[in-house]
Amino acid sequence: MYRSLQDKRILIAGGSGFLGVSLAHHLDAHGAEIVILSRNAPRVSGPWRHRCWDGRTLGTWRDELDEADGLVNLAGRSVACIKSPDHQDEILRSRVESTRVLGEAMRTIDSPPPVWIQMSTAHIYGDPPQSVCTEQSAFGYGLAPFVARAWEQAFHASLLPSQRGVILRTSFVLGRKRGAGGGALDTLTTLARLGLGGRVGSGQQGLSWIHETDLNRLFERALLEPTMQGAYIASAPHPVPQVEFMRELRRAIRMPIGLPAFAWMVRFGSRFLFRTDPELALYGRYVISKRLEEEGFEFQRPDLREAMRDLFGRDRQ
């Protein structure tokens, strides 16, 4: 690593959830001082200070940006919902408006952070059935790619000329529960324990994933490495079909049964039982990062089976 995080003040905007709490613990372990900006404080206590921030308007929270060493923006409403017009509007506005107001805030202070790390999504490439997408691939069509493009455009417009900007187009993050939720893996694990963790639809839709340790290391690298700039795919180098992903999850929790679900079953259950978007399960994408490979980044958890063993604490052959 180019230099150390020791005694560096890092702000995590939208950091009260699963990803933010995981990142805060990681950065604190490397000596950083953490400030979380969010509407509500994290549901668990931890090594950070919290400042209230509505993600839309300027306030006294902007003082935290003055002389900070780095900003990480994770803000955005969860996409795990029924895509009603109101929810679609919230998904877009929560990302674009929070990014814009951070840019406005940095134009009102004397010493803004020299680096801004922006969360984005690998869903920007859409849902190609078989193609493996890299940073150079064409963007997809639909709500998620539209929102992702608007999100990244707001970031480019808000970034100061003096700042180094990094975008991480993140895939499905596998991590532990720390009292702030466990992400989508939590839901899949519950289904698998009930014997429902089998093939969904065709089972061949791509499931690109990354272990939280590697995602946190990417954030750390982006904060510290001066040559890292622009957009990167944040995903492990070995994406798998959905059916294989669930097979490895069942192996990790020692559940031998995984009943399949036809597409009509997923559409019904997602809407009326889980109140979420069935397309999150029925569609997917295979993505890998050519840029990280070219820059020599080494994943600590590149293999799905090893990643599952680490998370569930079981060493099963």
PDB file of C-alpha atoms in Angstrom:
ATOM      1  CA  MET A   1       0.000   0.000   0.000  1.00  0.00           C
ATOM      2  CA  TYR A   2       1.257   3.461  -0.906  1.00  0.00           C
ATOM      3  CA  ARG A   3       0.830   4.928   2.569  1.00  0.00           C
ATOM      4  CA  SER A   4      -1.034   4.377   5.811  1.00  0.00           C
ATOM      5  CA  LEU A   5      -4.536   5.193   6.999  1.00  0.00           C
ATOM      6  CA  GLN A   6      -3.187   5.885  10.467  1.00  0.00           C
ATOM      7  CA  ASP A   7      -4.824   9.016  11.915  1.00  0.00           C
ATOM      8  CA  LYS A   8      -6.576   9.807   8.624  1.00  0.00           C
ATOM      9  CA  ARG A   9     -10.130  11.154   8.921  1.00  0.00           C
ATOM     10  CA  ILE A  10     -12.472   9.370   6.515  1.00  0.00           C
ATOM     11  CA  LEU A  11     -16.133  10.264   6.002  1.00  0.00           C
ATOM     12  CA  ILE A  12     -18.606   7.566   4.978  1.00  0.00           C
ATOM     13  CA  ALA A  13     -21.782   9.124   3.588  1.00  0.00           C
ATOM     14  CA  GLY A  14     -24.771   6.808   3.815  1.00  0.00           C
ATOM     15  CA  GLY A  15     -22.700   4.580   6.059  1.00  0.00           C
ATOM     16  CA  SER A  16     -25.253   3.359   8.608  1.00  0.00           C
ATOM     17  CA  GLY A  17     -26.079   0.082   6.865  1.00  0.00           C
ATOM     18  CA  PHE A  18     -24.414  -3.260   6.195  1.00  0.00           C
ATOM     19  CA  LEU A  19     -21.697  -1.977   3.848  1.00  0.00           C
ATOM     20  CA  GLY A  20     -20.919   1.173   5.791  1.00  0.00           C
ATOM     21  CA  VAL A  21     -20.563  -0.578   9.135  1.00  0.00           C
ATOM     22  CA  SER A  22     -18.335  -3.246   7.587  1.00  0.00           C
ATOM     23  CA  LEU A  23     -16.124  -0.603   5.968  1.00  0.00           C
ATOM     24  CA  ALA A  24     -15.974   1.475   9.152  1.00  0.00           C
ATOM     25  CA  HIS A  25     -14.653  -1.491  11.140  1.00  0.00           C
ATOM     26  CA  HIS A  26     -12.088  -2.218   8.428  1.00  0.00           C
ATOM     27  CA  LEU A  27     -10.796   1.355   8.259  1.00  0.00           C
ATOM     28  CA  ASP A  28     -10.729   1.676  12.050  1.00  0.00           C
ATOM     29  CA  ALA A  29      -8.600  -1.478  12.261  1.00  0.00           C
ATOM     30  CA  HIS A  30      -6.070   0.331  10.065  1.00  0.00           C
ATOM     31  CA  GLY A  31      -5.946   3.395  12.295  1.00  0.00           C
ATOM     32  CA  ALA A  32      -8.400   5.734  10.585  1.00  0.00           C
ATOM     33  CA  GLU A  33     -10.826   8.086  12.316  1.00  0.00           C
ATOM     34  CA  ILE A  34     -14.332   7.435  10.966  1.00  0.00           C
ATOM     35  CA  VAL A  35     -17.276   9.819  10.632  1.00  0.00           C
ATOM     36  CA  ILE A  36     -20.581   8.408   9.373  1.00  0.00           C
ATOM     37  CA  LEU A  37     -23.057  10.755   7.701  1.00  0.00           C
ATOM     38  CA  SER A  38     -26.606   9.394   7.594  1.00  0.00           C
ATOM     39  CA  ARG A  39     -30.197  10.183   8.464  1.00  0.00           C
ATOM     40  CA  ASN A  40     -30.102   7.874  11.455  1.00  0.00           C
ATOM     41  CA  ALA A  41     -27.212   6.549  13.497  1.00  0.00           C
ATOM     42  CA  PRO A  42     -26.199   2.923  12.869  1.00  0.00           C
ATOM     43  CA  ARG A  43     -28.247   0.462  14.896  1.00  0.00           C
ATOM     44  CA  VAL A  44     -25.069  -0.733  16.577  1.00  0.00           C
ATOM     45  CA  SER A  45     -22.335   1.142  18.391  1.00  0.00           C
ATOM     46  CA  GLY A  46     -18.888   1.163  16.879  1.00  0.00           C
ATOM     47  CA  PRO A  47     -15.632   3.026  16.317  1.00  0.00           C
ATOM     48  CA  TRP A  48     -17.103   6.085  14.614  1.00  0.00           C
ATOM     49  CA  ARG A  49     -18.753   9.438  15.143  1.00  0.00           C
ATOM     50  CA  HIS A  50     -22.172  10.020  13.623  1.00  0.00           C
ATOM     51  CA  ARG A  51     -23.466  13.236  12.086  1.00  0.00           C
ATOM     52  CA  CYS A  52     -27.060  13.597  11.003  1.00  0.00           C
ATOM     53  CA  TRP A  53     -27.467  14.173   7.252  1.00  0.00           C
ATOM     54  CA  ASP A  54     -30.620  13.996   5.153  1.00  0.00           C
ATOM     55  CA  GLY A  55     -28.778  13.340   1.905  1.00  0.00           C
ATOM     56  CA  ARG A  56     -30.415  16.332   0.279  1.00  0.00           C
ATOM     57  CA  THR A  57     -29.704  19.669   1.974  1.00  0.00           C
ATOM     58  CA  LEU A  58     -26.645  21.521   3.225  1.00  0.00           C
ATOM     59  CA  GLY A  59     -26.128  21.711   6.970  1.00  0.00           C
ATOM     60  CA  THR A  60     -23.514  21.874   9.677  1.00  0.00           C
ATOM     61  CA  TRP A  61     -22.462  18.343   8.724  1.00  0.00           C
ATOM     62  CA  ARG A  62     -20.395  19.877   5.925  1.00  0.00           C
ATOM     63  CA  ASP A  63     -17.832  20.984   8.531  1.00  0.00           C
ATOM     64  CA  GLU A  64     -16.790  17.336   8.802  1.00  0.00           C
ATOM     65  CA  LEU A  65     -15.569  17.489   5.210  1.00  0.00           C
ATOM     66  CA  ASP A  66     -13.176  20.347   5.921  1.00  0.00           C
ATOM     67  CA  GLU A  67      -9.622  18.931   6.180  1.00  0.00           C
ATOM     68  CA  ALA A  68     -10.876  15.358   5.915  1.00  0.00           C
ATOM     69  CA  ASP A  69      -8.529  12.931   4.175  1.00  0.00           C
ATOM     70  CA  GLY A  70     -11.127  11.073   2.149  1.00  0.00           C
ATOM     71  CA  LEU A  71     -14.830  10.710   1.363  1.00  0.00           C
ATOM     72  CA  VAL A  72     -16.666   7.475   0.593  1.00  0.00           C
ATOM     73  CA  ASN A  73     -20.233   7.864  -0.667  1.00  0.00           C
ATOM     74  CA  LEU A  74     -22.503   4.837  -0.236  1.00  0.00           C
ATOM     75  CA  ALA A  75     -25.804   6.728  -0.047  1.00  0.00           C
ATOM     76  CA  GLY A  76     -28.815   5.326  -1.855  1.00  0.00           C
ATOM     77  CA  ARG A  77     -32.170   3.740  -1.133  1.00  0.00           C
ATOM     78  CA  SER A  78     -32.230  -0.064  -1.206  1.00  0.00           C
ATOM     79  CA  VAL A  79     -33.288  -1.592  -4.521  1.00  0.00           C
ATOM     80  CA  ALA A  80     -34.806  -4.600  -2.718  1.00  0.00           C
ATOM     81  CA  CYS A  81     -38.376  -3.378  -3.110  1.00  0.00           C
ATOM     82  CA  ILE A  82     -41.312  -3.490  -5.486  1.00  0.00           C
ATOM     83  CA  LYS A  83     -40.470  -1.063  -8.278  1.00  0.00           C
ATOM     84  CA  SER A  84     -43.531   1.160  -7.960  1.00  0.00           C
ATOM     85  CA  PRO A  85     -43.257   4.646  -9.526  1.00  0.00           C
ATOM     86  CA  ASP A  86     -42.687   6.135  -6.076  1.00  0.00           C
ATOM     87  CA  HIS A  87     -39.939   3.652  -5.249  1.00  0.00           C
ATOM     88  CA  GLN A  88     -38.257   4.162  -8.598  1.00  0.00           C
ATOM     89  CA  ASP A  89     -38.237   7.894  -7.952  1.00  0.00           C
ATOM     90  CA  GLU A  90     -36.755   7.392  -4.474  1.00  0.00           C
ATOM     91  CA  ILE A  91     -34.061   5.031  -5.802  1.00  0.00           C
ATOM     92  CA  LEU A  92     -32.954   7.635  -8.348  1.00  0.00           C
ATOM     93  CA  ARG A  93     -33.238  10.749  -6.181  1.00  0.00           C
ATOM     94  CA  SER A  94     -31.541   9.225  -3.136  1.00  0.00           C
ATOM     95  CA  ARG A  95     -28.434   8.594  -5.235  1.00  0.00           C
ATOM     96  CA  VAL A  96     -28.315  11.674  -7.427  1.00  0.00           C
ATOM     97  CA  GLU A  97     -29.339  14.257  -4.826  1.00  0.00           C
ATOM     98  CA  SER A  98     -26.998  12.939  -2.138  1.00  0.00           C
ATOM     99  CA  THR A  99     -24.092  13.022  -4.585  1.00  0.00           C
ATOM    100  CA  ARG A 100     -24.928  16.548  -5.697  1.00  0.00           C
ATOM    101  CA  VAL A 101     -25.210  17.931  -2.171  1.00  0.00           C
ATOM    102  CA  LEU A 102     -21.835  16.455  -1.230  1.00  0.00           C
ATOM    103  CA  GLY A 103     -20.371  18.313  -4.196  1.00  0.00           C
ATOM    104  CA  GLU A 104     -22.102  21.515  -3.116  1.00  0.00           C
ATOM    105  CA  ALA A 105     -20.791  21.127   0.420  1.00  0.00           C
ATOM    106  CA  MET A 106     -17.199  20.737  -0.742  1.00  0.00           C
ATOM    107  CA  ARG A 107     -17.464  24.018  -2.636  1.00  0.00           C
ATOM    108  CA  THR A 108     -18.251  25.865   0.614  1.00  0.00           C
ATOM    109  CA  ILE A 109     -15.270  24.730   2.703  1.00  0.00           C
ATOM    110  CA  ASP A 110     -11.611  25.690   2.691  1.00  0.00           C
ATOM    111  CA  SER A 111      -9.951  22.268   2.509  1.00  0.00           C
ATOM    112  CA  PRO A 112     -12.067  19.509   0.895  1.00  0.00           C
ATOM    113  CA  PRO A 113     -10.869  15.892   0.957  1.00  0.00           C
ATOM    114  CA  PRO A 114      -8.369  15.155  -1.831  1.00  0.00           C
ATOM    115  CA  VAL A 115     -10.049  11.858  -2.801  1.00  0.00           C
ATOM    116  CA  TRP A 116     -13.697  10.906  -3.296  1.00  0.00           C
ATOM    117  CA  ILE A 117     -14.698   7.231  -3.633  1.00  0.00           C
ATOM    118  CA  GLN A 118     -18.141   6.781  -5.150  1.00  0.00           C
ATOM    119  CA  MET A 119     -20.280   3.676  -4.935  1.00  0.00           C
ATOM    120  CA  SER A 120     -22.002   2.566  -8.126  1.00  0.00           C
ATOM    121  CA  THR A 121     -23.375  -0.742  -9.354  1.00  0.00           C
ATOM    122  CA  ALA A 122     -22.308  -3.436 -11.788  1.00  0.00           C
ATOM    123  CA  HIS A 123     -25.965  -3.490 -12.840  1.00  0.00           C
ATOM    124  CA  ILE A 124     -25.009  -0.577 -15.080  1.00  0.00           C
ATOM    125  CA  TYR A 125     -24.179  -3.255 -17.671  1.00  0.00           C
ATOM    126  CA  GLY A 126     -27.730  -4.588 -17.616  1.00  0.00           C
ATOM    127  CA  ASP A 127     -28.604  -8.288 -17.634  1.00  0.00           C
ATOM    128  CA  PRO A 128     -26.859  -9.916 -20.609  1.00  0.00           C
ATOM    129  CA  PRO A 129     -27.609 -13.671 -20.464  1.00  0.00           C
ATOM    130  CA  GLN A 130     -24.126 -15.006 -21.238  1.00  0.00           C
ATOM    131  CA  SER A 131     -21.741 -12.154 -22.024  1.00  0.00           C
ATOM    132  CA  VAL A 132     -18.964 -11.424 -19.544  1.00  0.00           C
ATOM    133  CA  CYS A 133     -18.786  -7.658 -19.011  1.00  0.00           C
ATOM    134  CA  THR A 134     -15.685  -5.617 -18.183  1.00  0.00           C
ATOM    135  CA  GLU A 135     -15.172  -1.898 -17.643  1.00  0.00           C
ATOM    136  CA  GLN A 136     -15.108  -1.433 -21.427  1.00  0.00           C
ATOM    137  CA  SER A 137     -18.467  -3.146 -22.056  1.00  0.00           C
ATOM    138  CA  ALA A 138     -21.549  -1.294 -23.244  1.00  0.00           C
ATOM    139  CA  PHE A 139     -24.046  -0.189 -20.623  1.00  0.00           C
ATOM    140  CA  GLY A 140     -27.371  -1.978 -20.410  1.00  0.00           C
ATOM    141  CA  TYR A 141     -30.983  -0.935 -20.805  1.00  0.00           C
ATOM    142  CA  GLY A 142     -33.634  -0.532 -18.133  1.00  0.00           C
ATOM    143  CA  LEU A 143     -34.172   1.091 -14.757  1.00  0.00           C
ATOM    144  CA  ALA A 144     -30.964  -0.024 -13.028  1.00  0.00           C
ATOM    145  CA  PRO A 145     -28.591   1.012 -15.841  1.00  0.00           C
ATOM    146  CA  PHE A 146     -30.460   4.329 -16.168  1.00  0.00           C
ATOM    147  CA  VAL A 147     -30.115   5.038 -12.438  1.00  0.00           C
ATOM    148  CA  ALA A 148     -26.457   3.999 -12.437  1.00  0.00           C
ATOM    149  CA  ARG A 149     -25.624   6.296 -15.349  1.00  0.00           C
ATOM    150  CA  ALA A 150     -27.397   9.229 -13.669  1.00  0.00           C
ATOM    151  CA  TRP A 151     -25.580   8.439 -10.404  1.00  0.00           C
ATOM    152  CA  GLU A 152     -22.174   8.439 -12.072  1.00  0.00           C
ATOM    153  CA  GLN A 153     -22.965  11.557 -14.092  1.00  0.00           C
ATOM    154  CA  ALA A 154     -23.876  13.382 -10.869  1.00  0.00           C
ATOM    155  CA  PHE A 155     -20.574  12.263  -9.389  1.00  0.00           C
ATOM    156  CA  HIS A 156     -18.523  13.528 -12.344  1.00  0.00           C
ATOM    157  CA  ALA A 157     -20.376  16.867 -12.210  1.00  0.00           C
ATOM    158  CA  SER A 158     -19.812  17.189  -8.445  1.00  0.00           C
ATOM    159  CA  LEU A 159     -16.165  16.115  -8.272  1.00  0.00           C
ATOM    160  CA  LEU A 160     -13.789  19.043  -7.771  1.00  0.00           C
ATOM    161  CA  PRO A 161     -11.026  19.575 -10.355  1.00  0.00           C
ATOM    162  CA  SER A 162      -8.508  19.156  -7.542  1.00  0.00           C
ATOM    163  CA  GLN A 163      -9.929  15.818  -6.362  1.00  0.00           C
ATOM    164  CA  ARG A 164      -9.050  12.300  -7.402  1.00  0.00           C
ATOM    165  CA  GLY A 165     -12.244  10.378  -8.066  1.00  0.00           C
ATOM    166  CA  VAL A 166     -12.802   6.611  -8.043  1.00  0.00           C
ATOM    167  CA  ILE A 167     -16.032   4.786  -8.889  1.00  0.00           C
ATOM    168  CA  LEU A 168     -16.561   1.213  -7.679  1.00  0.00           C
ATOM    169  CA  ARG A 169     -19.235  -0.602  -9.677  1.00  0.00           C
ATOM    170  CA  THR A 170     -20.078  -3.134  -7.030  1.00  0.00           C
ATOM    171  CA  SER A 171     -21.567  -6.606  -7.432  1.00  0.00           C
ATOM    172  CA  PHE A 172     -23.352  -8.791  -4.835  1.00  0.00           C
ATOM    173  CA  VAL A 173     -21.482  -8.302  -1.540  1.00  0.00           C
ATOM    174  CA  LEU A 174     -21.067 -11.321   0.762  1.00  0.00           C
ATOM    175  CA  GLY A 175     -20.537 -10.365   4.388  1.00  0.00           C
ATOM    176  CA  ARG A 176     -21.288 -10.933   8.031  1.00  0.00           C
ATOM    177  CA  LYS A 177     -24.067  -9.453  10.108  1.00  0.00           C
ATOM    178  CA  ARG A 178     -22.789  -6.847  12.547  1.00  0.00           C
ATOM    179  CA  GLY A 179     -26.121  -5.602  13.819  1.00  0.00           C
ATOM    180  CA  ALA A 180     -26.812  -3.419  10.773  1.00  0.00           C
ATOM    181  CA  GLY A 181     -28.212  -6.181   8.561  1.00  0.00           C
ATOM    182  CA  GLY A 182     -26.432  -8.787   6.494  1.00  0.00           C
ATOM    183  CA  GLY A 183     -27.347  -7.645   3.007  1.00  0.00           C
ATOM    184  CA  ALA A 184     -29.011  -9.861   0.427  1.00  0.00           C
ATOM    185  CA  LEU A 185     -26.987 -12.878   1.570  1.00  0.00           C
ATOM    186  CA  ASP A 186     -29.034 -12.846   4.770  1.00  0.00           C
ATOM    187  CA  THR A 187     -32.248 -13.399   2.804  1.00  0.00           C
ATOM    188  CA  LEU A 188     -30.736 -16.116   0.622  1.00  0.00           C
ATOM    189  CA  THR A 189     -29.379 -17.921   3.679  1.00  0.00           C
ATOM    190  CA  THR A 190     -32.800 -17.922   5.316  1.00  0.00           C
ATOM    191  CA  LEU A 191     -34.355 -19.389   2.169  1.00  0.00           C
ATOM    192  CA  ALA A 192     -31.605 -22.006   1.919  1.00  0.00           C
ATOM    193  CA  ARG A 193     -32.092 -23.082   5.543  1.00  0.00           C
ATOM    194  CA  LEU A 194     -35.783 -23.634   4.728  1.00  0.00           C
ATOM    195  CA  GLY A 195     -34.830 -25.916   1.863  1.00  0.00           C
ATOM    196  CA  LEU A 196     -35.757 -23.305  -0.770  1.00  0.00           C
ATOM    197  CA  GLY A 197     -32.243 -22.520  -1.957  1.00  0.00           C
ATOM    198  CA  GLY A 198     -32.298 -24.251  -5.306  1.00  0.00           C
ATOM    199  CA  ARG A 199     -32.360 -23.223  -8.933  1.00  0.00           C
ATOM    200  CA  VAL A 200     -34.315 -20.043  -9.680  1.00  0.00           C
ATOM    201  CA  GLY A 201     -35.774 -19.868 -13.164  1.00  0.00           C
ATOM    202  CA  SER A 202     -33.165 -21.209 -15.580  1.00  0.00           C
ATOM    203  CA  GLY A 203     -30.471 -21.054 -12.901  1.00  0.00           C
ATOM    204  CA  GLN A 204     -27.989 -19.838 -15.501  1.00  0.00           C
ATOM    205  CA  GLN A 205     -28.319 -16.115 -14.797  1.00  0.00           C
ATOM    206  CA  GLY A 206     -24.968 -14.705 -13.759  1.00  0.00           C
ATOM    207  CA  LEU A 207     -24.259 -14.068 -10.109  1.00  0.00           C
ATOM    208  CA  SER A 208     -21.218 -11.841  -9.730  1.00  0.00           C
ATOM    209  CA  TRP A 209     -20.092 -11.503  -6.131  1.00  0.00           C
ATOM    210  CA  ILE A 210     -17.386 -10.095  -3.883  1.00  0.00           C
ATOM    211  CA  HIS A 211     -16.413 -10.907  -0.290  1.00  0.00           C
ATOM    212  CA  GLU A 212     -16.665  -7.926   2.058  1.00  0.00           C
ATOM    213  CA  THR A 213     -12.963  -8.210   2.909  1.00  0.00           C
ATOM    214  CA  ASP A 214     -11.999  -7.636  -0.696  1.00  0.00           C
ATOM    215  CA  LEU A 215     -14.492  -4.819  -1.164  1.00  0.00           C
ATOM    216  CA  ASN A 216     -13.138  -3.085   1.927  1.00  0.00           C
ATOM    217  CA  ARG A 217      -9.601  -3.581   0.638  1.00  0.00           C
ATOM    218  CA  LEU A 218     -10.652  -1.952  -2.625  1.00  0.00           C
ATOM    219  CA  PHE A 219     -12.011   1.056  -0.758  1.00  0.00           C
ATOM    220  CA  GLU A 220      -8.772   1.211   1.224  1.00  0.00           C
ATOM    221  CA  ARG A 221      -6.699   0.969  -1.949  1.00  0.00           C
ATOM    222  CA  ALA A 222      -8.771   3.674  -3.626  1.00  0.00           C
ATOM    223  CA  LEU A 223      -8.249   5.989  -0.658  1.00  0.00           C
ATOM    224  CA  LEU A 224      -4.493   5.499  -0.574  1.00  0.00           C
ATOM    225  CA  GLU A 225      -3.240   4.673  -4.045  1.00  0.00           C
ATOM    226  CA  PRO A 226      -2.710   7.897  -6.072  1.00  0.00           C
ATOM    227  CA  THR A 227      -2.705   6.087  -9.423  1.00  0.00           C
ATOM    228  CA  MET A 228      -6.185   4.651  -8.891  1.00  0.00           C
ATOM    229  CA  GLN A 229      -8.714   6.814 -10.722  1.00  0.00           C
ATOM    230  CA  GLY A 230     -11.906   6.401 -12.729  1.00  0.00           C
ATOM    231  CA  ALA A 231     -14.362   3.489 -12.821  1.00  0.00           C
ATOM    232  CA  TYR A 232     -13.608  -0.064 -11.670  1.00  0.00           C
ATOM    233  CA  ILE A 233     -15.772  -3.161 -11.418  1.00  0.00           C
ATOM    234  CA  ALA A 234     -15.714  -4.359  -7.808  1.00  0.00           C
ATOM    235  CA  SER A 235     -16.338  -8.076  -8.206  1.00  0.00           C
ATOM    236  CA  ALA A 236     -14.439 -11.309  -7.596  1.00  0.00           C
ATOM    237  CA  PRO A 237     -12.760 -12.761 -10.693  1.00  0.00           C
ATOM    238  CA  HIS A 238     -14.956 -15.882 -10.828  1.00  0.00           C
ATOM    239  CA  PRO A 239     -18.670 -15.100 -11.270  1.00  0.00           C
ATOM    240  CA  VAL A 240     -20.934 -18.149 -11.293  1.00  0.00           C
ATOM    241  CA  PRO A 241     -24.433 -19.150 -12.447  1.00  0.00           C
ATOM    242  CA  GLN A 242     -27.149 -18.734  -9.841  1.00  0.00           C
ATOM    243  CA  VAL A 243     -27.579 -22.494  -9.479  1.00  0.00           C
ATOM    244  CA  GLU A 244     -23.894 -22.921  -8.597  1.00  0.00           C
ATOM    245  CA  PHE A 245     -23.976 -20.038  -6.131  1.00  0.00           C
ATOM    246  CA  MET A 246     -26.863 -21.587  -4.232  1.00  0.00           C
ATOM    247  CA  ARG A 247     -25.168 -24.993  -4.299  1.00  0.00           C
ATOM    248  CA  GLU A 248     -22.128 -23.509  -2.539  1.00  0.00           C
ATOM    249  CA  LEU A 249     -24.317 -21.663  -0.050  1.00  0.00           C
ATOM    250  CA  ARG A 250     -26.136 -24.883   0.820  1.00  0.00           C
ATOM    251  CA  ARG A 251     -22.806 -26.654   1.183  1.00  0.00           C
ATOM    252  CA  ALA A 252     -21.587 -23.970   3.586  1.00  0.00           C
ATOM    253  CA  ILE A 253     -24.657 -24.233   5.836  1.00  0.00           C
ATOM    254  CA  ARG A 254     -24.899 -28.031   5.418  1.00  0.00           C
ATOM    255  CA  MET A 255     -28.326 -28.063   3.866  1.00  0.00           C
ATOM    256  CA  PRO A 256     -28.604 -30.973   1.402  1.00  0.00           C
ATOM    257  CA  ILE A 257     -31.980 -29.943  -0.034  1.00  0.00           C
ATOM    258  CA  GLY A 258     -32.567 -27.034  -2.385  1.00  0.00           C
ATOM    259  CA  LEU A 259     -35.974 -27.018  -4.032  1.00  0.00           C
ATOM    260  CA  PRO A 260     -36.143 -25.232  -7.383  1.00  0.00           C
ATOM    261  CA  ALA A 261     -38.425 -22.291  -8.092  1.00  0.00           C
ATOM    262  CA  PHE A 262     -40.034 -21.657 -11.463  1.00  0.00           C
ATOM    263  CA  ALA A 263     -40.175 -18.088 -12.720  1.00  0.00           C
ATOM    264  CA  TRP A 264     -43.920 -17.746 -11.976  1.00  0.00           C
ATOM    265  CA  MET A 265     -43.312 -18.873  -8.388  1.00  0.00           C
ATOM    266  CA  VAL A 266     -40.571 -16.271  -7.936  1.00  0.00           C
ATOM    267  CA  ARG A 267     -42.769 -13.518  -9.359  1.00  0.00           C
ATOM    268  CA  PHE A 268     -45.611 -14.411  -7.009  1.00  0.00           C
ATOM    269  CA  GLY A 269     -43.482 -14.933  -3.888  1.00  0.00           C
ATOM    270  CA  SER A 270     -41.321 -11.855  -4.411  1.00  0.00           C
ATOM    271  CA  ARG A 271     -44.300  -9.564  -4.783  1.00  0.00           C
ATOM    272  CA  PHE A 272     -46.725 -10.939  -2.216  1.00  0.00           C
ATOM    273  CA  LEU A 273     -44.456 -12.564   0.398  1.00  0.00           C
ATOM    274  CA  PHE A 274     -41.142 -10.694   0.322  1.00  0.00           C
ATOM    275  CA  ARG A 275     -42.375  -7.387  -1.141  1.00  0.00           C
ATOM    276  CA  THR A 276     -39.408  -7.119  -3.449  1.00  0.00           C
ATOM    277  CA  ASP A 277     -38.533  -7.145  -7.134  1.00  0.00           C
ATOM    278  CA  PRO A 278     -38.528 -10.662  -8.680  1.00  0.00           C
ATOM    279  CA  GLU A 279     -36.097  -9.523 -11.376  1.00  0.00           C
ATOM    280  CA  LEU A 280     -33.373  -9.348  -8.722  1.00  0.00           C
ATOM    281  CA  ALA A 281     -33.514 -13.152  -8.600  1.00  0.00           C
ATOM    282  CA  LEU A 282     -34.515 -13.973 -12.176  1.00  0.00           C
ATOM    283  CA  TYR A 283     -31.871 -11.929 -13.948  1.00  0.00           C
ATOM    284  CA  GLY A 284     -28.166 -11.393 -13.422  1.00  0.00           C
ATOM    285  CA  ARG A 285     -24.848 -10.615 -15.013  1.00  0.00           C
ATOM    286  CA  TYR A 286     -21.309 -11.916 -15.285  1.00  0.00           C
ATOM    287  CA  VAL A 287     -18.783  -9.146 -14.632  1.00  0.00           C
ATOM    288  CA  ILE A 288     -15.026  -9.117 -14.040  1.00  0.00           C
ATOM    289  CA  SER A 289     -12.569  -6.255 -13.664  1.00  0.00           C
ATOM    290  CA  LYS A 290      -9.898  -6.002 -16.311  1.00  0.00           C
ATOM    291  CA  ARG A 291      -8.547  -2.840 -14.698  1.00  0.00           C
ATOM    292  CA  LEU A 292      -7.873  -4.470 -11.324  1.00  0.00           C
ATOM    293  CA  GLU A 293      -6.219  -7.406 -13.050  1.00  0.00           C
ATOM    294  CA  GLU A 294      -3.982  -5.066 -15.061  1.00  0.00           C
ATOM    295  CA  GLU A 295      -3.077  -3.113 -11.926  1.00  0.00           C
ATOM    296  CA  GLY A 296      -2.114  -6.257 -10.017  1.00  0.00           C
ATOM    297  CA  PHE A 297      -4.824  -6.286  -7.344  1.00  0.00           C
ATOM    298  CA  GLU A 298      -4.901  -9.688  -5.626  1.00  0.00           C
ATOM    299  CA  PHE A 299      -8.182 -10.878  -4.154  1.00  0.00           C
ATOM    300  CA  GLN A 300      -7.932 -12.555  -0.774  1.00  0.00           C
ATOM    301  CA  ARG A 301     -11.203 -14.441  -1.398  1.00  0.00           C
ATOM    302  CA  PRO A 302     -11.352 -15.137  -5.155  1.00  0.00           C
ATOM    303  CA  ASP A 303     -13.041 -18.533  -4.798  1.00  0.00           C
ATOM    304  CA  LEU A 304     -16.731 -18.779  -3.876  1.00  0.00           C
ATOM    305  CA  ARG A 305     -16.415 -21.947  -1.809  1.00  0.00           C
ATOM    306  CA  GLU A 306     -13.577 -20.466   0.232  1.00  0.00           C
ATOM    307  CA  ALA A 307     -15.533 -17.238   0.687  1.00  0.00           C
ATOM    308  CA  MET A 308     -18.563 -19.150   1.983  1.00  0.00           C
ATOM    309  CA  ARG A 309     -16.419 -21.184   4.363  1.00  0.00           C
ATOM    310  CA  ASP A 310     -14.976 -17.985   5.789  1.00  0.00           C
ATOM    311  CA  LEU A 311     -18.397 -16.408   6.344  1.00  0.00           C
ATOM    312  CA  PHE A 312     -20.113 -19.433   7.817  1.00  0.00           C
ATOM    313  CA  GLY A 313     -17.165 -20.814   9.754  1.00  0.00           C
ATOM    314  CA  ARG A 314     -17.400 -24.322   8.355  1.00  0.00           C
ATOM    315  CA  ASP A 315     -14.666 -26.270   6.625  1.00  0.00           C
ATOM    316  CA  ARG A 316     -16.571 -28.807   4.591  1.00  0.00           C
ATOM    317  CA  GLN A 317     -15.230 -30.681   1.588  1.00  0.00           C
TER     318      GLN A 317
END
